[in-house]
Amino acid sequence: MNRSREVILAAVRRSLNRGPLGAEREAELRDQIAAHRRNLVPARATSLDHLAQVELFIAMAEAAQATVARVPALADVPETVTRYLASENLPAELVIAPDSSLDDIPWTTRPLLRIRRGRAGKADAVSLTPCFAAIAETGTLMLVSGAHTPTTLNFLPDTHIILVHADQVVATYEDGWDRLREAIHWNATGASELPRTVNFITGPSRTGDIEQRIVLGAHGPRRLHILVVEDRRAGDHGENGG
Amino acid sequence: MQATSRNFAANSRVGLANENLQQALDIMTQRGFPLRRREVVARLPEFEALRERGREIKDHTLAHLDFYLELYEENVVAAGGEVHWARTPEEACQVVLEICRAAGARTVTKGKSMIAEEIGLNDFLEKSGIAPIETDLGEYIIQLRHEPPSHLIAPAMHLVKEQVADTFRAAHRTLDPRRPLIEARELCDEARALLRPQFLAADVGITGANFLVAETGSSIIVTNEGNGDLTQTLPRVHIVLASLEKLVPTFEDAATLLRLLARSATGQEFSSYMTASTGPRRPGDLDGPEAYHVILLDNGRSQMLGGEFADMLRCIRCGACMNHCPVYAAVGGHAYGWVYPGPMGAVLTPSLIGIKEAASLPNASTLCGRCESVCPVKIPLPKMLRHWREREFAQKLAPRVWRNGLSLWAWVAQRPALYHALAGIVSRVLGWAGGPRGRFRSLPFAAGWTGVRDMPAPEGRSFHSLWAERAKTAGRG
């Protein structure tokens, strides 16, 4: 389809009444991109301090029908997860992202929980993953794919549990992209370092396709449960997971 | 699909007589999208300013579209993907088929894609021996019913739940016929259970794209169901179908448009899932497709650039214009007779299939302006509908009676003295003939109006004569 490519680009230029832009203008546009200038960003989250941003994140996530539990430290995660599974009548069985950020969770304190680490299969009912960032303005979780964070964990199981450290909460989508660029040295090495998939997740799966009535659990998870771990605060930049 | 847009009036009569459709439209307009949009917009003080920024981002991208297309392609290739350019629907279908054949595909799952509708992909694949399976709940329902979508984002919005239940009973013959299928919940669960094995078995997954990010070669999809993500994660091959105008320069630009999209579309703060995909699975990845293809469709868009319909290329397919359109709310989406309904469809369809095929669509509007006032990228839809009306008139596509009537009116209107004299006579005569009731039950040449409602009689004097008198009085005072 090489010919189609040339025909389309020529038609675009003809309609714009000009030839190719020229090296100088192209360099300007490339510089504009590299500057990552923000457009208008709503003040809803940016006007708050970090503690209030964490509160906003939780309130917005709950408004999108996610459930949220706050836990003091990673050591408390097994008990909180066990209680959550019991309260929802779910089996005590988890598939967990094989990511090092989750290695320190002391699962042995709950020997009845059956744990597997890897990607999700069709039989997995509950998954637990880290996230890359949590975005306060709409209660959105930002997850990235990778060798230790397979995407199937986010969509196949009926229940998805996501672990968020308080210092992963940022104000806006733009802040999330900035953090990702820092983490992958985006500007230095180019776009190919970008993970295959970046998922923004806001609440559980839903549809309104029948009579505009919202039903949760259309094809993705029916439940989205967020654990906010309060051990790390903004400023202690740690490994983000993923 | 075969367009029936020329028959808008006849299609509308069918819609007006369809009780299920009327009930579904009432649900949408009374407790659905417009109400939710109003509430969510009220919670974001910057919304109006964001609309202006959204407009600027799209205009900038379109003015440099060749550059952003080439940059996008460069970055898709750098990430290990392939870009295919298609001038026409036929070319695009052919590329899909070649990719499917090369992958040895028998079944294909599909996320919702208006471009797939535009190029008639499902019919084409079926004829070629490949079974496409729609996975968006609304698309799945209309695929079972062999119907086109009736709304941009809620393709089955013309149906009530009893109709969906009947469709499922007829299609899902292996299930217990006595199972309860009353609530939306039960219907949704049944589709979920039946589609899950299809997701896992499909060889190729096809999705659309809400945005293409030039900076990184990423495609962005937005869904609430998560079907798009299962479609593009599980099969070996992922194909993205997108038209040229989906380009945006950066993720910052995408972020601004995303703030507008969900709020304008469903009235949500943000959709459940926004996914940016860049190339195929990386070394070491445990899942994801092994191949990643993008098909860039032109189909008339390069011709729209720079012309009087270029503003239409800003459209981000939110559906707000149809959600707020009194004509759409009365007749439903199928009356528009092709893929894109509502005000955006009335403007876009003539650009894509020709004004001759879509001649009556520009008249499917009262020009009330609600569409433009809610459009997240400020597309002047009423103005463009007027442009199409002018072309329809110039190309003699409108019925002869209309054209003669309009010509006569224009001739008189260009002669102000004659116009005022005639207007004065006509309004006095009608005012007198209207009698004490001040209304007409029937009028010659106006049966189209008086057949369904009374025509109010003029009060006897024209606005112009009152204005002139007022000016005289004011001059004296």
Coordinates of C-alpha atoms in Angstrom, one line a residue, chain B residues 141-419:
Chain B
I141 CA -26.9 -7.3 20.2
I142 CA -27.2 -5.5 16.9
Q143 CA -24.9 -8.1 15.2
L144 CA -27.3 -10.8 16.3
R145 CA -30.2 -8.7 14.9
H146 CA -28.4 -7.8 11.7
E147 CA -29.0 -4.1 12.3
P148 CA -26.7 -1.1 11.9
P149 CA -25.9 1.0 15.0
S150 CA -28.4 3.6 15.8
H151 CA -26.1 5.7 18.0
L152 CA -22.4 6.5 18.0
I153 CA -21.6 5.2 21.5
A154 CA -24.7 3.2 22.4
P155 CA -25.3 1.2 19.2
A156 CA -28.4 -0.6 20.5
M157 CA -30.0 2.4 22.1
H158 CA -33.1 2.0 19.8
L159 CA -34.1 -1.2 21.7
V160 CA -35.9 -1.9 24.9
K161 CA -34.8 -4.8 27.1
E162 CA -37.7 -7.0 26.1
Q163 CA -36.4 -6.9 22.5
V164 CA -32.9 -7.8 23.7
A165 CA -34.3 -10.7 25.6
D166 CA -36.2 -12.0 22.6
T167 CA -33.0 -11.6 20.5
F168 CA -31.0 -13.6 23.0
R169 CA -33.6 -16.4 23.3
A170 CA -33.6 -16.7 19.5
A171 CA -29.8 -16.7 19.2
H172 CA -28.7 -18.7 22.3
R173 CA -30.5 -21.9 21.6
T174 CA -28.3 -24.1 23.8
L175 CA -29.5 -22.3 27.0
D176 CA -32.5 -23.2 29.1
P177 CA -35.5 -21.6 27.4
R178 CA -37.2 -21.0 30.8
R179 CA -34.3 -19.0 32.2
P180 CA -35.2 -15.5 33.5
L181 CA -34.2 -12.7 31.1
I182 CA -35.9 -9.7 32.6
E183 CA -33.3 -7.3 33.9
A184 CA -30.4 -5.7 32.1
R185 CA -28.2 -7.5 34.7
E186 CA -29.3 -10.9 33.4
L187 CA -28.9 -10.0 29.8
C188 CA -25.4 -8.6 30.5
D189 CA -24.4 -11.7 32.4
E190 CA -25.5 -14.0 29.6
A191 CA -23.5 -12.1 27.0
R192 CA -20.5 -12.0 29.3
A193 CA -20.6 -15.8 29.8
L194 CA -21.1 -16.5 26.1
L195 CA -18.4 -14.1 24.8
R196 CA -15.7 -15.1 27.3
P197 CA -14.7 -18.3 25.4
Q198 CA -14.7 -16.3 22.2
F199 CA -12.3 -13.8 23.5
L200 CA -9.9 -16.6 24.5
A201 CA -10.2 -18.5 21.2
A202 CA -9.9 -15.6 18.7
D203 CA -6.9 -15.5 16.5
V204 CA -7.1 -11.8 15.6
G205 CA -8.5 -8.9 17.6
I206 CA -9.7 -5.7 15.9
T207 CA -10.3 -2.4 17.7
G208 CA -10.9 1.1 16.6
A209 CA -9.0 4.1 18.1
N210 CA -10.2 7.2 19.9
F211 CA -6.8 8.9 19.4
L212 CA -3.5 8.1 17.8
V213 CA -0.5 9.7 19.5
A214 CA 2.1 10.9 17.0
E215 CA 4.8 11.3 19.6
T216 CA 5.0 7.7 20.5
G217 CA 3.0 5.8 17.8
S218 CA 0.4 4.8 20.4
S219 CA -3.3 4.0 19.8
I220 CA -5.7 4.9 22.5
I221 CA -9.1 3.2 23.1
V222 CA -11.6 4.2 25.6
T223 CA -14.2 1.7 26.8
N224 CA -16.4 1.0 29.8
E225 CA -16.9 -2.7 29.4
G226 CA -13.2 -3.8 29.1
N227 CA -14.1 -5.7 25.9
G228 CA -11.6 -3.6 23.9
D229 CA -8.8 -4.7 26.2
L230 CA -9.7 -8.4 26.1
T231 CA -9.9 -8.0 22.3
Q232 CA -6.5 -6.6 22.0
T233 CA -4.7 -8.5 24.7
L234 CA -5.6 -12.1 24.1
P235 CA -5.3 -12.9 20.4
R236 CA -2.0 -13.3 18.6
V237 CA -2.6 -10.3 16.3
H238 CA -4.0 -6.9 17.1
I239 CA -5.3 -4.7 14.2
V240 CA -6.2 -1.1 14.9
L241 CA -8.6 0.6 12.5
A242 CA -8.5 4.3 12.5
S243 CA -9.1 7.3 10.2
L244 CA -6.6 10.0 9.5
E245 CA -8.1 12.6 11.8
K246 CA -7.6 10.6 15.0
L247 CA -4.0 12.0 15.3
V248 CA -3.0 14.1 18.3
P249 CA 0.6 15.3 18.9
T250 CA 1.2 14.2 22.5
F251 CA -0.3 12.5 25.6
E252 CA -0.8 16.0 27.1
D253 CA -3.1 16.8 24.1
A254 CA -4.8 13.4 24.5
A255 CA -5.3 14.2 28.2
T256 CA -7.2 17.4 27.4
L257 CA -9.4 15.7 24.8
L258 CA -10.0 12.8 27.2
R259 CA -11.3 15.2 29.9
L260 CA -13.9 16.3 27.3
L261 CA -14.7 12.9 25.8
A262 CA -16.3 10.9 28.7
R263 CA -18.1 13.9 30.1
S264 CA -19.6 14.8 26.8
A265 CA -20.4 11.2 25.9
T266 CA -21.9 9.4 28.9
G267 CA -21.6 12.1 31.5
Q268 CA -18.9 10.2 33.4
E269 CA -15.9 11.8 35.0
F270 CA -13.7 9.3 33.1
S271 CA -14.5 6.1 31.3
S272 CA -13.6 2.8 33.1
Y273 CA -10.8 2.0 30.8
M274 CA -8.4 4.2 28.8
T275 CA -5.7 2.1 27.1
A276 CA -2.7 3.3 25.2
S277 CA -1.1 0.5 23.1
T278 CA 2.3 0.8 21.5
G279 CA 3.5 -2.0 19.3
P280 CA 3.4 -5.8 20.0
R281 CA 4.4 -7.7 23.1
R282 CA 8.0 -6.9 24.3
P283 CA 10.6 -9.6 25.0
G284 CA 9.8 -11.1 28.4
D285 CA 6.2 -10.0 28.4
L286 CA 3.8 -12.8 29.6
D287 CA 0.9 -11.7 27.4
G288 CA -0.2 -9.4 24.6
P289 CA -0.3 -9.8 20.8
E290 CA 2.8 -10.9 18.8
A291 CA 1.9 -8.6 15.9
Y292 CA 0.5 -5.0 15.9
H293 CA -1.0 -3.5 12.8
V294 CA -2.6 -0.1 12.2
I295 CA -4.8 0.6 9.2
L296 CA -5.1 4.3 8.4
L297 CA -8.2 5.1 6.4
D298 CA -8.6 8.2 4.3
N299 CA -12.0 7.6 2.6
G300 CA -12.6 11.3 1.7
R301 CA -11.0 12.9 4.7
S302 CA -8.0 14.3 2.9
Q303 CA -10.5 16.1 0.6
M304 CA -12.4 17.6 3.5
L305 CA -9.2 19.3 4.9
G306 CA -9.0 22.9 4.0
G307 CA -12.6 23.0 2.7
E308 CA -15.8 24.3 4.2
F309 CA -16.4 20.9 6.0
A310 CA -12.8 20.7 7.5
D311 CA -14.2 21.6 11.0
M312 CA -16.0 18.2 11.0
L313 CA -12.6 16.5 11.2
R314 CA -12.3 17.7 14.8
C315 CA -15.1 15.4 15.8
I316 CA -14.1 13.0 18.6
R317 CA -17.3 10.8 18.2
C318 CA -18.8 11.5 21.7
G319 CA -22.4 11.5 20.5
A320 CA -23.3 14.6 22.5
C321 CA -24.8 16.3 19.4
M322 CA -27.3 13.5 18.9
N323 CA -28.1 13.2 22.6
H324 CA -29.2 16.8 22.5
C325 CA -30.9 16.9 19.1
P326 CA -34.7 17.2 19.0
V327 CA -34.8 15.6 15.6
Y328 CA -32.7 12.6 16.7
A329 CA -34.8 12.3 19.8
A330 CA -38.0 12.1 17.7
V331 CA -36.9 9.7 14.9
G332 CA -33.9 7.8 16.2
G333 CA -30.6 6.9 14.6
H334 CA -31.7 4.5 11.8
A335 CA -33.7 7.2 10.0
Y336 CA -30.4 8.8 9.0
G337 CA -29.9 5.8 6.8
W338 CA -26.1 5.1 7.1
V339 CA -23.4 4.6 9.7
Y340 CA -23.3 8.1 11.4
P341 CA -26.6 9.4 12.8
G342 CA -27.6 12.7 14.4
P343 CA -26.3 16.2 13.5
M344 CA -22.7 14.9 13.1
G345 CA -24.0 12.3 10.7
A346 CA -26.0 14.8 8.8
V347 CA -22.8 16.8 8.2
L348 CA -20.3 13.9 7.8
T349 CA -22.4 11.5 5.7
P350 CA -22.7 13.8 2.6
S351 CA -18.9 14.3 2.8
L352 CA -18.2 10.6 2.8
I353 CA -20.9 9.1 0.5
G354 CA -21.7 12.3 -1.5
I355 CA -24.6 14.8 -1.2
K356 CA -26.5 13.0 -3.9
E357 CA -26.8 9.8 -1.8
A358 CA -27.4 11.8 1.4
A359 CA -29.5 14.7 -0.1
S360 CA -32.2 15.0 2.6
L361 CA -29.9 14.7 5.7
P362 CA -29.0 18.5 5.8
N363 CA -32.7 19.1 6.3
A364 CA -32.9 16.7 9.2
S365 CA -32.4 19.6 11.6
T366 CA -34.3 22.5 13.0
L367 CA -31.0 24.5 13.2
C368 CA -31.8 25.1 16.9
G369 CA -28.1 25.0 17.7
R370 CA -28.1 22.7 20.7
C371 CA -25.6 20.4 19.0
E372 CA -23.0 23.1 18.6
S373 CA -23.5 24.3 22.1
V374 CA -22.6 20.9 23.6
C375 CA -19.9 19.9 21.1
P376 CA -16.7 19.3 23.0
V377 CA -14.6 20.6 20.1
K378 CA -17.0 23.4 19.1
I379 CA -17.9 22.1 15.6
P380 CA -20.3 24.7 14.0
L381 CA -22.7 21.9 12.9
P382 CA -25.7 24.2 12.1
K383 CA -23.5 26.4 9.9
M384 CA -22.3 23.3 8.0
L385 CA -25.8 22.0 7.6
R386 CA -26.6 25.3 5.9
H387 CA -23.6 24.8 3.6
W388 CA -25.0 21.4 2.6
R389 CA -28.5 22.9 2.0
E390 CA -27.0 25.4 -0.3
R391 CA -25.2 22.7 -2.3
E392 CA -28.3 20.5 -2.3
F393 CA -30.2 23.5 -3.8
A394 CA -27.5 24.4 -6.2
Q395 CA -27.2 20.8 -7.5
K396 CA -31.0 20.6 -7.9
L397 CA -31.3 17.7 -5.5
A398 CA -34.2 19.1 -3.5
P399 CA -37.7 18.5 -4.7
R400 CA -38.8 20.9 -7.5
V401 CA -41.7 22.4 -5.5
W402 CA -39.2 23.4 -2.7
R403 CA -36.7 24.8 -5.2
N404 CA -39.4 26.8 -7.0
G405 CA -40.8 28.1 -3.7
L406 CA -37.4 29.1 -2.5
S407 CA -36.6 30.8 -5.8
L408 CA -39.8 32.8 -5.6
W409 CA -39.2 33.7 -2.0
A410 CA -35.6 34.8 -2.8
W411 CA -36.8 36.9 -5.7
V412 CA -39.3 38.7 -3.5
A413 CA -36.9 39.0 -0.5
Q414 CA -34.4 40.8 -2.7
R415 CA -36.9 43.6 -3.3
P416 CA -37.6 45.0 0.2
A417 CA -40.4 47.4 -0.8
L418 CA -42.3 44.6 -2.5
Y419 CA -41.5 42.2 0.3

